XYZ file of C-alpha atoms in Angstrom:
68
model
C 0.375 8.322 8.875
C -0.661 4.986 10.291
C -0.977 4.350 14.010
C 1.939 1.899 13.744
C 4.217 4.546 12.217
C 3.099 7.027 14.863
C 3.932 4.600 17.686
C 7.283 3.830 16.084
C 8.041 7.553 16.029
C 7.073 8.019 19.682
C 9.158 5.008 20.707
C 12.083 6.270 18.625
C 11.920 9.582 20.483
C 11.710 7.868 23.871
C 14.658 5.579 23.164
C 16.881 8.206 21.556
C 16.092 11.160 23.799
C 16.100 13.287 20.662
C 14.016 16.369 20.004
C 10.920 16.389 17.841
C 12.730 18.055 14.963
C 15.320 15.244 14.960
C 12.782 12.613 13.873
C 13.928 11.135 10.547
C 11.439 12.572 8.057
C 12.042 9.818 5.518
C 10.918 7.255 8.091
C 8.182 9.074 10.027
C 7.109 12.018 7.898
C 7.181 15.623 9.086
C 7.916 15.871 12.799
C 5.149 18.453 13.140
C 2.576 15.814 12.183
C 3.838 13.371 14.816
C 4.052 16.102 17.446
C 0.538 17.365 16.708
C -0.960 13.865 16.980
C 1.014 13.174 20.175
C -0.373 16.247 21.943
C -3.872 15.603 20.595
C -3.751 12.067 22.021
C -2.516 13.439 25.357
C -5.432 15.912 25.466
C -7.946 13.206 24.540
C -6.601 10.750 27.117
C -5.727 8.107 24.535
C -2.406 7.197 26.153
C -4.094 6.939 29.556
C -6.614 4.496 28.092
C -3.863 2.415 26.498
C -1.843 2.245 29.720
C -4.942 1.404 31.774
C -5.858 -1.427 29.404
C -2.352 -2.864 29.569
C -2.206 -2.554 33.363
C -5.641 -4.148 33.772
C -4.713 -7.356 31.958
C -1.053 -7.736 30.990
C -1.584 -11.353 29.886
C -4.219 -10.404 27.344
C -2.180 -7.548 25.931
C 0.800 -9.819 25.317
C 3.131 -7.809 27.512
C 3.550 -10.473 30.175
C 5.108 -12.822 27.613
C 7.710 -10.151 26.880
C 9.120 -10.317 30.412
C 12.381 -12.243 30.853
């Protein structure tokens, strides 16, 4: 599973409010794989690092241009 597919799966869950087991397997693969990577990234602080990088320089990350 690529990082892009993983992020798509996490965003799909956040937007839909669905449970892990409701992830479309044909689109994201087995939900267990996504769930395992998600919790591994939480434990390793990967999401914290991503959010800190975005917060530190929103212009560089491209997120400022997404604001209305």
